Coordinates of C-alpha atoms in Angstrom, one line a residue:
X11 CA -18.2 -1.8 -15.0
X12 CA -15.0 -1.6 -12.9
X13 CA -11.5 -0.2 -14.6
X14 CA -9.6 -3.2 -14.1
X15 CA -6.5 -0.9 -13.8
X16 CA -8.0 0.2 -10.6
X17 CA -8.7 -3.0 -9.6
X18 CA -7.0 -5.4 -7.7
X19 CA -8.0 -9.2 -6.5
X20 CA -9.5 -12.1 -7.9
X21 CA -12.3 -13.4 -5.8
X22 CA -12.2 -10.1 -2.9
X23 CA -11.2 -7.2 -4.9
X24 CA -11.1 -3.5 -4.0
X25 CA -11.9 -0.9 -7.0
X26 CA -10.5 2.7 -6.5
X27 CA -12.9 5.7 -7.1
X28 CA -12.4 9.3 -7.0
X29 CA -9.3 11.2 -6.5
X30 CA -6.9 12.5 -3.8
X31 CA -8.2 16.3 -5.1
X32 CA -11.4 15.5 -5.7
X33 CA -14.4 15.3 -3.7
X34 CA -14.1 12.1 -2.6
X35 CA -12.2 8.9 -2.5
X36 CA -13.6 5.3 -2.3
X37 CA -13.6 2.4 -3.2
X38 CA -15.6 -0.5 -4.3
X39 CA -14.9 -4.6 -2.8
X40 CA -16.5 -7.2 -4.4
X41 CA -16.5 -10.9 -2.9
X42 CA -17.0 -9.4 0.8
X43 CA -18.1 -11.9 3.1
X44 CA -21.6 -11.7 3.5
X45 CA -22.5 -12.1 7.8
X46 CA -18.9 -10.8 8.1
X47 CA -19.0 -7.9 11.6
X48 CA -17.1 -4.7 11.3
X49 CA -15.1 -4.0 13.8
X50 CA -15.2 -0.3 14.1
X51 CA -12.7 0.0 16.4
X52 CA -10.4 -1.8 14.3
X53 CA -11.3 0.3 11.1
X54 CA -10.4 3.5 13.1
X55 CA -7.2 2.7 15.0
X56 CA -5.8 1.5 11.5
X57 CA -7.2 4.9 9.6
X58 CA -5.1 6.6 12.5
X59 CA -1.8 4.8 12.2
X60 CA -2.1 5.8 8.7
X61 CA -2.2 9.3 9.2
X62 CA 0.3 11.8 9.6
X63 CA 1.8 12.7 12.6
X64 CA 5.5 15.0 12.9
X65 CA 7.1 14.2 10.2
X66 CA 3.9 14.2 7.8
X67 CA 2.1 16.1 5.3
X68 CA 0.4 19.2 7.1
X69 CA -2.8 18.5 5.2
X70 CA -5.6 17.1 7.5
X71 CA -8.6 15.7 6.5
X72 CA -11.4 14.1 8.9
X73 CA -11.0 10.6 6.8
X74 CA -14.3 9.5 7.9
X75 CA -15.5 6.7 6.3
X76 CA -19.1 6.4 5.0
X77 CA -20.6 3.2 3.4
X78 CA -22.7 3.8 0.7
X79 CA -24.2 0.0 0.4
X80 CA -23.5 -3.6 1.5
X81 CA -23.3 -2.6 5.1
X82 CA -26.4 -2.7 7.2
X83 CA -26.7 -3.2 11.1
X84 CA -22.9 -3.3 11.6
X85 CA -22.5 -6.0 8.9
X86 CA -21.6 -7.0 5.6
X87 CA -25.2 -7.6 4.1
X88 CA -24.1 -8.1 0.1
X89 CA -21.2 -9.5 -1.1
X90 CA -20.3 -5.7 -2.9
X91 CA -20.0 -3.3 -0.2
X92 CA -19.0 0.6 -1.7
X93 CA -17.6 3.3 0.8
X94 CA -16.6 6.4 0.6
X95 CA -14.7 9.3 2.2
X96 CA -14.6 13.0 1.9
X97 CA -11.9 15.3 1.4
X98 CA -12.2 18.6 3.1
X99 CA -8.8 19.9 2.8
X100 CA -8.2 20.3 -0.4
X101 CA -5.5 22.6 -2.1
X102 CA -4.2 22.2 -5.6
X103 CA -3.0 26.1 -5.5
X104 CA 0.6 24.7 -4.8
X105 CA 0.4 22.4 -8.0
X106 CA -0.4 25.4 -10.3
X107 CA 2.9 27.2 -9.1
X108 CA 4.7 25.4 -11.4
X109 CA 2.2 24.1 -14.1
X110 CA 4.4 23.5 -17.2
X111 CA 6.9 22.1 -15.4
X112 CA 8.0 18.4 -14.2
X113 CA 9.6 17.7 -11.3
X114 CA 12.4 15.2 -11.4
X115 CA 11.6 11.8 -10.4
X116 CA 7.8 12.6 -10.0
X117 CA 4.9 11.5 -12.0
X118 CA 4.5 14.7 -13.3
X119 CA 7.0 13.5 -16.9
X120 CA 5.4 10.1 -17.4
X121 CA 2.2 10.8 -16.9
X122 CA 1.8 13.9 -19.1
X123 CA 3.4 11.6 -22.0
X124 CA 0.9 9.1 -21.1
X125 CA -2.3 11.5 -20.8
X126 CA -1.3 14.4 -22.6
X127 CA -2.5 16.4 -19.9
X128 CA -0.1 18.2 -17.2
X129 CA -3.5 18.4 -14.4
X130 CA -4.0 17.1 -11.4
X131 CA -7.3 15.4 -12.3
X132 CA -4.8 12.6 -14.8
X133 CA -2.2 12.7 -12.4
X134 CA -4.0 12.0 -8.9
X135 CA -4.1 8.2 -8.8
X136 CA -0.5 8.8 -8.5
X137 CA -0.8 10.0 -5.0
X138 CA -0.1 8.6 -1.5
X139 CA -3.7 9.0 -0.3
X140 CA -5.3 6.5 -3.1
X141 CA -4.4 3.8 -0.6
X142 CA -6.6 5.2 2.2
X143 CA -9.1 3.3 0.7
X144 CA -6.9 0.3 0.9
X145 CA -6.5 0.4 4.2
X146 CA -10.4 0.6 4.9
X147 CA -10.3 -2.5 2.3
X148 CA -7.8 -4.5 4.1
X149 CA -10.0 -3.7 7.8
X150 CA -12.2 -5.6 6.4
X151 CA -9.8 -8.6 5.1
X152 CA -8.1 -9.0 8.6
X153 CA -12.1 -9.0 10.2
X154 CA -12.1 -12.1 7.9
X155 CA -9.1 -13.5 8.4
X156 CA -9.4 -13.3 12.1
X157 CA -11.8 -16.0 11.6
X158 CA -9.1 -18.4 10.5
X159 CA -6.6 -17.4 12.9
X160 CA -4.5 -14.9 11.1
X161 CA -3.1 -11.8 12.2
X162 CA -0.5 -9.1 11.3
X163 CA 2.1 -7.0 12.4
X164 CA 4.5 -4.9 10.5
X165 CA 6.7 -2.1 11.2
X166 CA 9.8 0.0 10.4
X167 CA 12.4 -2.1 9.8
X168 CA 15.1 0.5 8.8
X169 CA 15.6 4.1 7.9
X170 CA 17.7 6.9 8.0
X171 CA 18.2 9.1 10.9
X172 CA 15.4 11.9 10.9
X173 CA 18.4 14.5 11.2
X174 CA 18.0 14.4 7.3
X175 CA 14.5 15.3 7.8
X176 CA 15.4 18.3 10.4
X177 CA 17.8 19.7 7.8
X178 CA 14.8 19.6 5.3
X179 CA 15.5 16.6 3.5
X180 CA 13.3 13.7 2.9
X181 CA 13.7 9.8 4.0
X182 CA 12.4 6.6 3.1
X183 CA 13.3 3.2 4.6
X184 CA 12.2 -0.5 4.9
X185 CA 9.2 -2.2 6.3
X186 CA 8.9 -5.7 7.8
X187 CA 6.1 -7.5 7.8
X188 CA 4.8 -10.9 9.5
X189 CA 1.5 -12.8 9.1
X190 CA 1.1 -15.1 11.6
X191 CA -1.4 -18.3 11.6
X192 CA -1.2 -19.5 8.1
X193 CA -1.7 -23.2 7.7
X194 CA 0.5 -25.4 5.0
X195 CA -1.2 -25.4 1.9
X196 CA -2.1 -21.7 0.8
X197 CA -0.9 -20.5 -2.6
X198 CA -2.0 -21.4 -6.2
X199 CA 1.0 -22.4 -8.7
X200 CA 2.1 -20.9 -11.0
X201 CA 1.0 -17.6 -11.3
X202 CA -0.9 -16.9 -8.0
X203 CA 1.8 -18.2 -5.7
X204 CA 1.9 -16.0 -2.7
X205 CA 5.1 -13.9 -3.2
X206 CA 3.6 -13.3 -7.1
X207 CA 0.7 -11.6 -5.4
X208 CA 2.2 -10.2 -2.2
X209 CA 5.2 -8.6 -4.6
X210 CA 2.4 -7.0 -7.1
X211 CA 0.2 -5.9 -4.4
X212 CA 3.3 -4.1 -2.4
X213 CA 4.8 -2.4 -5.5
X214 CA 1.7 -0.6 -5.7
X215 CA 2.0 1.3 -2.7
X216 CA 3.6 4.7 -3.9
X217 CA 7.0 5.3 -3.6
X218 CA 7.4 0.9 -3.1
X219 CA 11.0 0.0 -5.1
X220 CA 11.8 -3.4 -3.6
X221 CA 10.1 -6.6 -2.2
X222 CA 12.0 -9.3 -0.3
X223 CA 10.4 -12.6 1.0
X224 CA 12.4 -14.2 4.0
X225 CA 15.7 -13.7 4.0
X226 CA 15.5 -12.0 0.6
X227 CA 18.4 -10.6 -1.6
X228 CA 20.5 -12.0 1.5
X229 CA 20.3 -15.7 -0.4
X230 CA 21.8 -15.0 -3.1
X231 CA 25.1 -15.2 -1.1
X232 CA 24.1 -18.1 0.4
X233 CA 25.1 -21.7 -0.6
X234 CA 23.0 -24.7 -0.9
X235 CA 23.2 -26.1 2.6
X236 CA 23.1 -23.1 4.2
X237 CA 19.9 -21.3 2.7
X238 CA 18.0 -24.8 3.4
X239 CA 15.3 -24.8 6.3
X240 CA 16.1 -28.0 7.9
X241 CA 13.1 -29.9 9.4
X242 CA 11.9 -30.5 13.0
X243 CA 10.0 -33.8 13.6
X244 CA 6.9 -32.0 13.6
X245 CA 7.2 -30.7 10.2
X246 CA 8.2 -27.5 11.5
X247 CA 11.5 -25.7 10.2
X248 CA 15.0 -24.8 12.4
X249 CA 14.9 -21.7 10.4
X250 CA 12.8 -19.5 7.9
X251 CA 15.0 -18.6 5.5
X252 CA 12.1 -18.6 2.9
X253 CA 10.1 -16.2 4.6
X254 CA 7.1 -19.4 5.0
X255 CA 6.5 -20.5 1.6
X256 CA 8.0 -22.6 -0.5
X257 CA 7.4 -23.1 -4.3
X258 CA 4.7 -20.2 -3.6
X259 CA 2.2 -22.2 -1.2
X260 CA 2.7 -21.9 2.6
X261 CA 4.8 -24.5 4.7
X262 CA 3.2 -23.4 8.0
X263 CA 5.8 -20.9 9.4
X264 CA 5.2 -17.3 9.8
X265 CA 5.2 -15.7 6.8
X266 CA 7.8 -12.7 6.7
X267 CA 8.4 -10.3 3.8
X268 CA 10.4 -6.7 3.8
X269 CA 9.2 -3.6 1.1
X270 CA 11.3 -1.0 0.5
X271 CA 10.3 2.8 0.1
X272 CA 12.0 5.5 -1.4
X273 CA 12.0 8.6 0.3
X274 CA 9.1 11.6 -1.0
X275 CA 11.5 13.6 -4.2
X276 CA 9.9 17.3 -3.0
X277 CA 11.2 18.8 -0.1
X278 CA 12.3 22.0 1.5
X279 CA 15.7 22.3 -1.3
X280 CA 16.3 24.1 -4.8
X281 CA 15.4 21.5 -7.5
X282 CA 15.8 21.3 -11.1
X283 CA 12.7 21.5 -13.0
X284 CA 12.4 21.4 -16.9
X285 CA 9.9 22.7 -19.2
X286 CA 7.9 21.5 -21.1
X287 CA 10.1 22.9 -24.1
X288 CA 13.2 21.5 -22.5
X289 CA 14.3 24.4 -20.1
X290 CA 15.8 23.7 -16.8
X291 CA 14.9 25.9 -13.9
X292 CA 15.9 25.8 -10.4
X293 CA 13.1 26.4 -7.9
X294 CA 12.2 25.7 -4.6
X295 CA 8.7 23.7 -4.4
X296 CA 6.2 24.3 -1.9
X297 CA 3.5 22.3 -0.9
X298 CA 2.3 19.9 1.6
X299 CA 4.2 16.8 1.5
X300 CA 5.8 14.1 3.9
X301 CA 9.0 14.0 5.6
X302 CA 9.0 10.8 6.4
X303 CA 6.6 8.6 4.9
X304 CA 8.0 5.4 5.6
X305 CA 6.3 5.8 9.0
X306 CA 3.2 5.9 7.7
X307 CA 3.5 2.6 5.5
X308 CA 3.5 -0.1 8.0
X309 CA -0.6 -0.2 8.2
X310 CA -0.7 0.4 4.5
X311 CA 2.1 -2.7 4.1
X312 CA -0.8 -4.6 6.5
X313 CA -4.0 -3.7 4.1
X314 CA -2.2 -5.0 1.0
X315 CA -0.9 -8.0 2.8
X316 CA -4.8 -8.6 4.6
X317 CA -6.4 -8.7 1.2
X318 CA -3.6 -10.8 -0.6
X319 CA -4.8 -13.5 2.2
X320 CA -8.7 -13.1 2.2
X321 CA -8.1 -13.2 -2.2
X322 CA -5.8 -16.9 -1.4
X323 CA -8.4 -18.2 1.2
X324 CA -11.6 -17.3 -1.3
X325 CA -9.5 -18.9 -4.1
X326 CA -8.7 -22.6 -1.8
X327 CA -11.9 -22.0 -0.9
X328 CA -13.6 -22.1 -4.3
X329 CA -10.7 -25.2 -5.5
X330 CA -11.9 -27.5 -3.2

């Protein structure tokens, strides 16, 4: 039985097991296609974009990826395929420095309310690396989608200068994404329209505060006539204002979409803790933790985005 809190999708969905300080992390998708090839080489050059290079976490792990069923020959051979990956480089040592305490702006308030419990086995879901699996997840969606034409690209859109990070601050920034090769007609009204599902899916990512589709918040000082996309002949648009959907269903354009991050709240400075009988303390955190995340996102913005599409396709597919 999956935890439908861990669970996102309709008809290709990806369940998350284990934890980032556990032995393992996973994952679970359900509705893969069965015949579909994996593309190694594909699966490891987006597991490397994904992992931390200067300005990220010290920790290193192997993230070697091991498919416990579904997969046989190179190929999806069951519509459930499980996978799993180890983790080898483990250290919750730096967590139990300050035990009792919650950082500002972390998970470590909310989720003690929530759970009861101020450990890292209630608290790890909250953690950057849940979404390795994600990425292995959303491999898999782009090996299908390639089938109908569709690719992705997204990167840093905007940021602030990594002097911050030198002085041993943290940053965050803005990713852009575009999905190229979707045909008029994708979305389900009214709750499943494709900005419902990219938004939800995004906002998941850790540290995600903001999702924009085309031109976004830019629109709302727009007037009528100039936020319009006015036609070609051909049914194509003179601009893209809309980001390629209208009403939630795709009018053929590129679709284009922006996420924000906020930047990692531990890093190399005195912060003020409290208690958890109410008393602040200033202290200085240690730990292994990104600089600069938001240079990691981009493949992570890609996974979400690659299953959001497979889910839409499966759904049209099971409509018509």
């Amino acid at each position: 039985m999956r935890n439908r809190f861990n669970t996102i999708g309709e008809e290709f969905t990806l369940t998350l097991t284990g934890g980032s300080h556990s032995k393992t992390i996973g994952g679970i998708i359900e509705g893969c296609p069965i015949g579909l090839e994996i593309d190694y080489s594909l699966l490891k050059e987006d597991i490397l974009r994904r992992k931390p290079q200067k300005y990220g976490t010290p920790r290193k792990e192997d993230d070697n990826v091991v498919f416990l069923s579904g997969v046989k020959d190179n190929k999806v051979v069951c519509s459930t395929v499980e996978f799993q990956i180890s983790n080898n480089n483990v250290r919750t040592k730096d967590y139990e420095d300050f035990k009792g305490f919650f950082r500002p702006s972390h998970a470590d308030y909310t989720y003690f309310v929530k759970y009861g419990e101020d450990s890292l086995q209630y608290k790890d879901h909250a953690s950057a690396r849940m979404f390795l699996p994600c990425v292995v997840a959303g491999a898999l969606a782009k090996m299908f989608l390639k089938q109908y034409g569709i690719s992705l690209s997204a990167k840093v859109d905007a940021m602030p200068s990594l002097e911050h990070v030198e002085n041993g601050n943290t940053i965050g920034g803005k990713v852009k994404c575009e999905v190229f090769g979707v045909k008029a007609g994708l979305g389900e009204p009214v709750f499943y329209k494709i900005q419902s599902l990219l938004a939800k899916s995004m906002l998941s990512i850790p540290s995600a505060v903001s999702f924009e589709l085309g031109d976004g918040v830019l629109r709302t000082n727009f007037l009528g006539k100039e936020d319009i996309d006015e036609w070609n002949e051909d049914f194509t648009t003179k601009t893209n204002h809309s980001g390629g959907v209208n009403a939630g269903i795709s009018n053929g354009n590129t679709i284009v979409f922006s996420v924000g991050f906020h930047p990692v709240h531990t890093f190399e400075q005195p912060m003020n803790l409290i208690s958890q009988q109410g008393k602040i303390e200033q202290r200085t955190i240690s730990g292994r933790h990104d600089k600069a995340q938001i240079l990691r996102c981009p493949v992570i913005v890609e996974a979400m985005a690659a299953m959001v599409f497979a889910d839409l396709i499966m759904m049209k597919q099971k409509n018509e």
